[in-house]
Amino acid sequence: MAYRVAKLGRLRFFTLTASLVLALALLALASLSVGSSMIPVAEVLSCLSGGGCGDTTRLILSLRATRTAVAVLAGGMLAVAGALMQGVSRNPLADPFILGSSSTALAALSAAALLDIGVLAHRHLSITIAFAGAMLGYFLATSISMVAGGAGLSLILSGVAVSALFSGVSHVLLYLLQDRLRTPYVYLLMGSTSGVLERDILYLAVPLALSPAALLALGIPKALNAYLFGDLYAAQLGYRVRLVTTLSAFVACLLTGASVAVVGIVGFVGLAAPHVSRMLSGTSDYRVTLPLSALAGSSLTVFSDTVARAITLLSARGEMPLGVVTSIVGAPFLAYLIVRSGRG
Amino acid sequence: MRHDRSTAPPAEGDAGGAPGAEPEKRVAVRLDGVVYSYGSIKAVDGVTLEIWSGKVMCLVGPNGSGKTTLLKLVASLVRPLRGVVYVNGKDARLYRPGEIARAFSFSEPHLPRTLPMRAIDFVLTSRYPFQRTLQYFESEEDLRVVESVAEELGIAHLLERRLDQLSSGELQRVVIAAALAKRPRVLLLDEPSAFLDVRNRFEVMEIVRRYARERNAAVVVALHDLFTASLYCDSVALMSGGRIAALGPPADVFSSEVAKRVYGVGIETVRVDGTTVIAVPLPPQPGGGEDGSRNGRERPDESPRVFNDASA
């Protein structure tokens, strides 16, 4: 029985991974074809495969591909960060935004930009600052919750407090900065891929590629599985609980910081993607849910980015922030999965 | 974070027990004057105790008498502030965390179930100490162990279910299965029968006793239920105020005055079939009989009352 269940679980994992990769590829194709000048999917394909491709189309595609790639990467990063934070807090409500890290990352970035606007132009600087801000936010939330006794919901509530405070702070700072920014300041508060440059892909790809390597080398997925059943349970399996949670939070904050520095705060992906992966796979095993979350987060973000572009196109009122669309698009799907898994 | 498995586990003896031959009974863990406190509250206050392989020892005592802390000390989950814990005759601090993790199972009565995990995912976590850090999925060996534990405990049909869909009785079996999936040399259970009905309670203790016998493992069970303790334990350690107040075979400990004083209630021992002794706690008589004062937190000043050799 153990064999059968384990084999079936693994088969399900590989099937789901393959289908999500396929879905992501299709969504990315759609994302390349939608925009102010619509390019038929057939033409996108022929351009990508090196076949016949007009110069204008090639130019538009290369610009659009940057946006698509950034959406794929940022979505995956937020999803992994969310899954890690849900593990660290043992709470299904946690994500980078709710625990306050996104807001403190943006607040740190805005404060730095207020001192020297050049910070925003240097991605390595802005990513470092946003990462430091995210770590600070995490430690602030955990310290408040520890002072409060550390029980139950206290981490989430302290996170909400930190998040609310620093959302406000970053709003004020960005408001003060707005005439010196290239893009409307709302974009940073609600996320947008409209201002990204080609080199941003690298700045996102490096942390995203490093994180699975780090997580694997440290054995984090298994450690988080054990940690889910209590501090003592993990300790009797030989894990050092403090180390496991701090390292996981470190990786989560790095991913959050990098994504905030490049696309601003995109909400909901970090919360929803881990749940989507759990409901699809039927387990919370982090070895399964971390990769599936990344794929689900990427798909959700690319789809939302495409929808945002389509809305911009139809309304002709300027760019729609990405974070707004991820919620509108993702929430009904999450609700559907909740109902379905509740019945199953 | 994970240590490699090449080093010898704490107990060199064959965990499976040599078939046919009577396995050697020996001290698996010895506590020597162990002290532990939470802040100013002394939870364990100078305990000296030997835990034998192949035997089931029950820890009984009122709430707050230090049973759980003592189990944690035995499992090296907390380090004693004073005194030494010896594992197989060697100071427990000299082992690597991985070695202790492979040889000791400690299981708690409460299992957080906030995120949906399947029973098999949970039981397989017990195999993590045997895997390399970079090993992503379970080996055939891990699955074989889980398969056989699931068969022994009759939970094979539950493996696919989510933990939050199990009844208390089923969940407790799954928890025991996880503890046994390490094939531990020392099995430590904190209140394994807390939420169970009589029959499930007996079955769990039956499984535990069988494991101790067949694998020559040392088993320590913290119990509130004196009735179950008297039926299934080879020896009973009665705790009071962080100390061992009495130690010996259940019949002797439960019929002693010490037990009545520690619990502050009367305890009747009943002999069934000439051999089995059952301890039955009696409700306090209104206004008389027992001295009535509930003095569970009193520290016995005299050395523990030790009845004839517990290991015999």
mmCIF file of N, CA and C in Angstrom, chain A residues 160-242:
data_model
loop_
_atom_site.group_PDB
_atom_site.id
_atom_site.type_symbol
_atom_site.label_atom_id
_atom_site.label_comp_id
_atom_site.label_asym_id
_atom_site.label_seq_id
_atom_site.Cartn_x
_atom_site.Cartn_y
_atom_site.Cartn_z
ATOM 1 N N VAL A 160 0.402 41.566 9.796
ATOM 2 C CA VAL A 160 -0.593 42.480 9.248
ATOM 3 C C VAL A 160 -0.312 43.901 9.737
ATOM 4 N N ALA A 161 0.059 44.035 11.029
ATOM 5 C CA ALA A 161 0.360 45.356 11.572
ATOM 6 C C ALA A 161 1.567 45.971 10.858
ATOM 7 N N VAL A 162 2.647 45.171 10.727
ATOM 8 C CA VAL A 162 3.851 45.666 10.053
ATOM 9 C C VAL A 162 3.516 46.048 8.617
ATOM 10 N N SER A 163 2.763 45.173 7.957
ATOM 11 C CA SER A 163 2.404 45.395 6.561
ATOM 12 C C SER A 163 1.612 46.691 6.399
ATOM 13 N N ALA A 164 0.621 46.901 7.281
ATOM 14 C CA ALA A 164 -0.220 48.096 7.185
ATOM 15 C C ALA A 164 0.623 49.354 7.397
ATOM 16 N N LEU A 165 1.466 49.304 8.424
ATOM 17 C CA LEU A 165 2.291 50.472 8.736
ATOM 18 C C LEU A 165 3.190 50.829 7.556
ATOM 19 N N PHE A 166 3.910 49.814 7.044
ATOM 20 C CA PHE A 166 4.904 50.126 6.019
ATOM 21 C C PHE A 166 4.303 50.317 4.638
ATOM 22 N N SER A 167 3.101 49.788 4.401
ATOM 23 C CA SER A 167 2.404 50.139 3.173
ATOM 24 C C SER A 167 2.146 51.636 3.174
ATOM 25 N N GLY A 168 1.664 52.105 4.322
ATOM 26 C CA GLY A 168 1.400 53.528 4.454
ATOM 27 C C GLY A 168 2.667 54.343 4.284
ATOM 28 N N VAL A 169 3.730 53.895 4.969
ATOM 29 C CA VAL A 169 4.991 54.630 4.898
ATOM 30 C C VAL A 169 5.498 54.690 3.464
ATOM 31 N N SER A 170 5.458 53.539 2.762
ATOM 32 C CA SER A 170 5.988 53.580 1.390
ATOM 33 C C SER A 170 5.107 54.430 0.485
ATOM 34 N N HIS A 171 3.797 54.414 0.757
ATOM 35 C CA HIS A 171 2.892 55.264 -0.016
ATOM 36 C C HIS A 171 3.299 56.735 0.124
ATOM 37 N N VAL A 172 3.513 57.145 1.375
ATOM 38 C CA VAL A 172 3.890 58.542 1.638
ATOM 39 C C VAL A 172 5.216 58.873 0.957
ATOM 40 N N LEU A 173 6.208 57.973 1.140
ATOM 41 C CA LEU A 173 7.530 58.235 0.563
ATOM 42 C C LEU A 173 7.453 58.340 -0.958
ATOM 43 N N LEU A 174 6.704 57.408 -1.574
ATOM 44 C CA LEU A 174 6.612 57.427 -3.035
ATOM 45 C C LEU A 174 5.821 58.645 -3.507
ATOM 46 N N TYR A 175 4.870 59.080 -2.719
ATOM 47 C CA TYR A 175 4.096 60.269 -3.044
ATOM 48 C C TYR A 175 5.024 61.478 -3.116
ATOM 49 N N LEU A 176 5.942 61.537 -2.118
ATOM 50 C CA LEU A 176 6.898 62.638 -2.104
ATOM 51 C C LEU A 176 7.842 62.585 -3.308
ATOM 52 N N LEU A 177 8.072 61.349 -3.764
ATOM 53 C CA LEU A 177 9.060 61.141 -4.824
ATOM 54 C C LEU A 177 8.476 61.271 -6.219
ATOM 55 N N GLN A 178 7.144 61.309 -6.330
ATOM 56 C CA GLN A 178 6.512 60.943 -7.593
ATOM 57 C C GLN A 178 6.986 61.733 -8.811
ATOM 58 N N ASP A 179 7.318 63.021 -8.649
ATOM 59 C CA ASP A 179 7.719 63.754 -9.859
ATOM 60 C C ASP A 179 9.126 63.398 -10.307
ATOM 61 N N ARG A 180 9.842 62.639 -9.476
ATOM 62 C CA ARG A 180 11.186 62.249 -9.898
ATOM 63 C C ARG A 180 11.202 60.825 -10.470
ATOM 64 N N LEU A 181 10.063 60.119 -10.432
ATOM 65 C CA LEU A 181 10.008 58.743 -10.937
ATOM 66 C C LEU A 181 9.689 58.722 -12.422
ATOM 67 N N ARG A 182 10.173 57.680 -13.084
ATOM 68 C CA ARG A 182 9.909 57.531 -14.508
ATOM 69 C C ARG A 182 8.464 57.114 -14.760
ATOM 70 N N THR A 183 7.942 56.303 -13.841
ATOM 71 C CA THR A 183 6.609 55.730 -14.038
ATOM 72 C C THR A 183 5.700 56.233 -12.920
ATOM 73 N N PRO A 184 4.362 56.153 -13.106
ATOM 74 C CA PRO A 184 3.465 56.542 -12.010
ATOM 75 C C PRO A 184 3.799 55.733 -10.755
ATOM 76 N N TYR A 185 3.763 56.378 -9.571
ATOM 77 C CA TYR A 185 4.248 55.693 -8.377
ATOM 78 C C TYR A 185 3.351 54.544 -7.946
ATOM 79 N N VAL A 186 2.099 54.557 -8.434
ATOM 80 C CA VAL A 186 1.174 53.469 -8.107
ATOM 81 C C VAL A 186 1.720 52.123 -8.607
ATOM 82 N N TYR A 187 2.511 52.187 -9.676
ATOM 83 C CA TYR A 187 3.030 50.942 -10.246
ATOM 84 C C TYR A 187 3.860 50.158 -9.242
ATOM 85 N N LEU A 188 4.627 50.889 -8.447
ATOM 86 C CA LEU A 188 5.444 50.188 -7.446
ATOM 87 C C LEU A 188 4.578 49.645 -6.313
ATOM 88 N N LEU A 189 3.516 50.375 -5.997
ATOM 89 C CA LEU A 189 2.648 49.947 -4.893
ATOM 90 C C LEU A 189 1.789 48.757 -5.279
ATOM 91 N N MET A 190 1.405 48.675 -6.541
ATOM 92 C CA MET A 190 0.504 47.598 -6.937
ATOM 93 C C MET A 190 1.094 46.694 -8.004
ATOM 94 N N GLY A 191 2.337 46.944 -8.318
ATOM 95 C CA GLY A 191 3.021 46.046 -9.229
ATOM 96 C C GLY A 191 2.715 46.324 -10.685
ATOM 97 N N SER A 192 3.764 46.295 -11.500
ATOM 98 C CA SER A 192 3.561 46.438 -12.932
ATOM 99 C C SER A 192 4.815 45.973 -13.642
ATOM 100 N N THR A 193 4.620 45.381 -14.807
ATOM 101 C CA THR A 193 5.777 44.959 -15.588
ATOM 102 C C THR A 193 6.048 45.941 -16.715
ATOM 103 N N SER A 194 5.315 47.079 -16.736
ATOM 104 C CA SER A 194 5.415 47.940 -17.917
ATOM 105 C C SER A 194 6.767 48.633 -18.025
ATOM 106 N N GLY A 195 7.419 48.858 -16.880
ATOM 107 C CA GLY A 195 8.664 49.619 -16.953
ATOM 108 C C GLY A 195 9.928 48.768 -17.020
ATOM 109 N N VAL A 196 9.787 47.434 -17.175
ATOM 110 C CA VAL A 196 10.972 46.590 -17.022
ATOM 111 C C VAL A 196 11.883 46.654 -18.241
ATOM 112 N N LEU A 197 13.155 46.413 -18.001
ATOM 113 C CA LEU A 197 14.144 46.411 -19.062
ATOM 114 C C LEU A 197 14.691 45.005 -19.231
ATOM 115 N N GLU A 198 15.408 44.806 -20.341
ATOM 116 C CA GLU A 198 15.865 43.457 -20.638
ATOM 117 C C GLU A 198 16.815 42.922 -19.559
ATOM 118 N N ARG A 199 17.648 43.810 -19.006
ATOM 119 C CA ARG A 199 18.609 43.320 -18.010
ATOM 120 C C ARG A 199 17.933 42.884 -16.717
ATOM 121 N N ASP A 200 16.678 43.320 -16.503
ATOM 122 C CA ASP A 200 15.961 42.897 -15.296
ATOM 123 C C ASP A 200 15.769 41.385 -15.252
ATOM 124 N N ILE A 201 15.686 40.783 -16.438
ATOM 125 C CA ILE A 201 15.503 39.329 -16.491
ATOM 126 C C ILE A 201 16.606 38.649 -15.704
ATOM 127 N N LEU A 202 17.834 39.109 -15.936
ATOM 128 C CA LEU A 202 18.984 38.506 -15.252
ATOM 129 C C LEU A 202 18.893 38.718 -13.748
ATOM 130 N N TYR A 203 18.492 39.940 -13.354
ATOM 131 C CA TYR A 203 18.420 40.245 -11.926
ATOM 132 C C TYR A 203 17.386 39.391 -11.201
ATOM 133 N N LEU A 204 16.375 38.944 -11.950
ATOM 134 C CA LEU A 204 15.384 38.066 -11.331
ATOM 135 C C LEU A 204 15.801 36.607 -11.456
ATOM 136 N N ALA A 205 16.391 36.280 -12.605
ATOM 137 C CA ALA A 205 16.708 34.871 -12.874
ATOM 138 C C ALA A 205 17.757 34.343 -11.901
ATOM 139 N N VAL A 206 18.712 35.191 -11.541
ATOM 140 C CA VAL A 206 19.789 34.709 -10.660
ATOM 141 C C VAL A 206 19.257 34.295 -9.280
ATOM 142 N N PRO A 207 18.505 35.189 -8.575
ATOM 143 C CA PRO A 207 17.974 34.727 -7.278
ATOM 144 C C PRO A 207 17.042 33.524 -7.414
ATOM 145 N N LEU A 208 16.226 33.521 -8.485
ATOM 146 C CA LEU A 208 15.282 32.420 -8.641
ATOM 147 C C LEU A 208 16.012 31.105 -8.903
ATOM 148 N N ALA A 209 17.133 31.177 -9.614
ATOM 149 C CA ALA A 209 17.883 29.950 -9.878
ATOM 150 C C ALA A 209 18.679 29.521 -8.649
ATOM 151 N N LEU A 210 19.151 30.508 -7.879
ATOM 152 C CA LEU A 210 19.931 30.187 -6.678
ATOM 153 C C LEU A 210 19.074 29.564 -5.588
ATOM 154 N N SER A 211 17.813 30.021 -5.500
ATOM 155 C CA SER A 211 17.014 29.576 -4.359
ATOM 156 C C SER A 211 16.756 28.061 -4.341
ATOM 157 N N PRO A 212 16.388 27.422 -5.481
ATOM 158 C CA PRO A 212 16.206 25.966 -5.381
ATOM 159 C C PRO A 212 17.506 25.265 -5.007
ATOM 160 N N ALA A 213 18.611 25.777 -5.510
ATOM 161 C CA ALA A 213 19.900 25.167 -5.185
ATOM 162 C C ALA A 213 20.153 25.256 -3.689
ATOM 163 N N ALA A 214 19.909 26.468 -3.137
ATOM 164 C CA ALA A 214 20.135 26.653 -1.706
ATOM 165 C C ALA A 214 19.168 25.794 -0.896
ATOM 166 N N LEU A 215 17.905 25.796 -1.302
ATOM 167 C CA LEU A 215 16.895 25.041 -0.539
ATOM 168 C C LEU A 215 17.234 23.560 -0.524
ATOM 169 N N LEU A 216 17.672 23.059 -1.682
ATOM 170 C CA LEU A 216 18.014 21.633 -1.774
ATOM 171 C C LEU A 216 19.244 21.305 -0.946
ATOM 172 N N ALA A 217 20.265 22.140 -1.089
ATOM 173 C CA ALA A 217 21.519 21.864 -0.401
ATOM 174 C C ALA A 217 21.331 21.876 1.108
ATOM 175 N N LEU A 218 20.393 22.695 1.585
ATOM 176 C CA LEU A 218 20.160 22.778 3.023
ATOM 177 C C LEU A 218 19.083 21.802 3.482
ATOM 178 N N GLY A 219 18.482 21.089 2.540
ATOM 179 C CA GLY A 219 17.442 20.124 2.910
ATOM 180 C C GLY A 219 16.183 20.775 3.443
ATOM 181 N N ILE A 220 15.907 22.009 2.978
ATOM 182 C CA ILE A 220 14.778 22.763 3.522
ATOM 183 C C ILE A 220 13.416 22.111 3.259
ATOM 184 N N PRO A 221 13.164 21.580 2.048
ATOM 185 C CA PRO A 221 11.809 21.030 1.843
ATOM 186 C C PRO A 221 11.444 19.967 2.868
ATOM 187 N N LYS A 222 12.358 19.036 3.136
ATOM 188 C CA LYS A 222 12.066 17.992 4.116
ATOM 189 C C LYS A 222 11.976 18.584 5.513
ATOM 190 N N ALA A 223 12.884 19.516 5.816
ATOM 191 C CA ALA A 223 12.880 20.122 7.151
ATOM 192 C C ALA A 223 11.553 20.821 7.419
ATOM 193 N N LEU A 224 11.013 21.494 6.389
ATOM 194 C CA LEU A 224 9.741 22.191 6.589
ATOM 195 C C LEU A 224 8.596 21.198 6.772
ATOM 196 N N ASN A 225 8.666 20.063 6.072
ATOM 197 C CA ASN A 225 7.652 19.025 6.286
ATOM 198 C C ASN A 225 7.632 18.604 7.739
ATOM 199 N N ALA A 226 8.825 18.381 8.292
ATOM 200 C CA ALA A 226 8.918 17.931 9.685
ATOM 201 C C ALA A 226 8.475 19.044 10.626
ATOM 202 N N TYR A 227 8.857 20.271 10.302
ATOM 203 C CA TYR A 227 8.565 21.430 11.148
ATOM 204 C C TYR A 227 7.053 21.665 11.266
ATOM 205 N N LEU A 228 6.353 21.273 10.218
ATOM 206 C CA LEU A 228 4.893 21.425 10.202
ATOM 207 C C LEU A 228 4.248 20.720 11.389
ATOM 208 N N PHE A 229 4.881 19.650 11.880
ATOM 209 C CA PHE A 229 4.287 18.867 12.966
ATOM 210 C C PHE A 229 4.826 19.281 14.331
ATOM 211 N N GLY A 230 5.402 20.457 14.412
ATOM 212 C CA GLY A 230 5.813 20.982 15.710
ATOM 213 C C GLY A 230 7.318 21.082 15.850
ATOM 214 N N ASP A 231 7.749 21.983 16.730
ATOM 215 C CA ASP A 231 9.177 22.194 16.980
ATOM 216 C C ASP A 231 9.829 20.912 17.483
ATOM 217 N N LEU A 232 9.166 20.265 18.452
ATOM 218 C CA LEU A 232 9.756 19.066 19.048
ATOM 219 C C LEU A 232 9.821 17.943 18.042
ATOM 220 N N TYR A 233 8.772 17.846 17.215
ATOM 221 C CA TYR A 233 8.756 16.779 16.220
ATOM 222 C C TYR A 233 9.955 16.928 15.277
ATOM 223 N N ALA A 234 10.186 18.164 14.832
ATOM 224 C CA ALA A 234 11.323 18.397 13.937
ATOM 225 C C ALA A 234 12.640 18.141 14.661
ATOM 226 N N ALA A 235 12.699 18.547 15.942
ATOM 227 C CA ALA A 235 13.941 18.370 16.696
ATOM 228 C C ALA A 235 14.267 16.891 16.882
ATOM 229 N N GLN A 236 13.235 16.060 17.121
ATOM 230 C CA GLN A 236 13.516 14.635 17.325
ATOM 231 C C GLN A 236 13.909 13.952 16.011
ATOM 232 N N LEU A 237 13.725 14.648 14.878
ATOM 233 C CA LEU A 237 14.238 14.115 13.615
ATOM 234 C C LEU A 237 15.644 14.655 13.332
ATOM 235 N N GLY A 238 16.185 15.414 14.276
ATOM 236 C CA GLY A 238 17.555 15.889 14.131
ATOM 237 C C GLY A 238 17.683 17.256 13.475
ATOM 238 N N TYR A 239 16.575 17.956 13.276
ATOM 239 C CA TYR A 239 16.663 19.282 12.651
ATOM 240 C C TYR A 239 16.849 20.363 13.708
ATOM 241 N N ARG A 240 17.638 21.368 13.352
ATOM 242 C CA ARG A 240 17.759 22.524 14.228
ATOM 243 C C ARG A 240 16.726 23.549 13.785
ATOM 244 N N VAL A 241 15.690 23.670 14.596
ATOM 245 C CA VAL A 241 14.485 24.379 14.175
ATOM 246 C C VAL A 241 14.757 25.843 13.843
ATOM 247 N N ARG A 242 15.502 26.537 14.724
ATOM 248 C CA ARG A 242 15.794 27.942 14.488
ATOM 249 C C ARG A 242 16.511 28.161 13.154
#
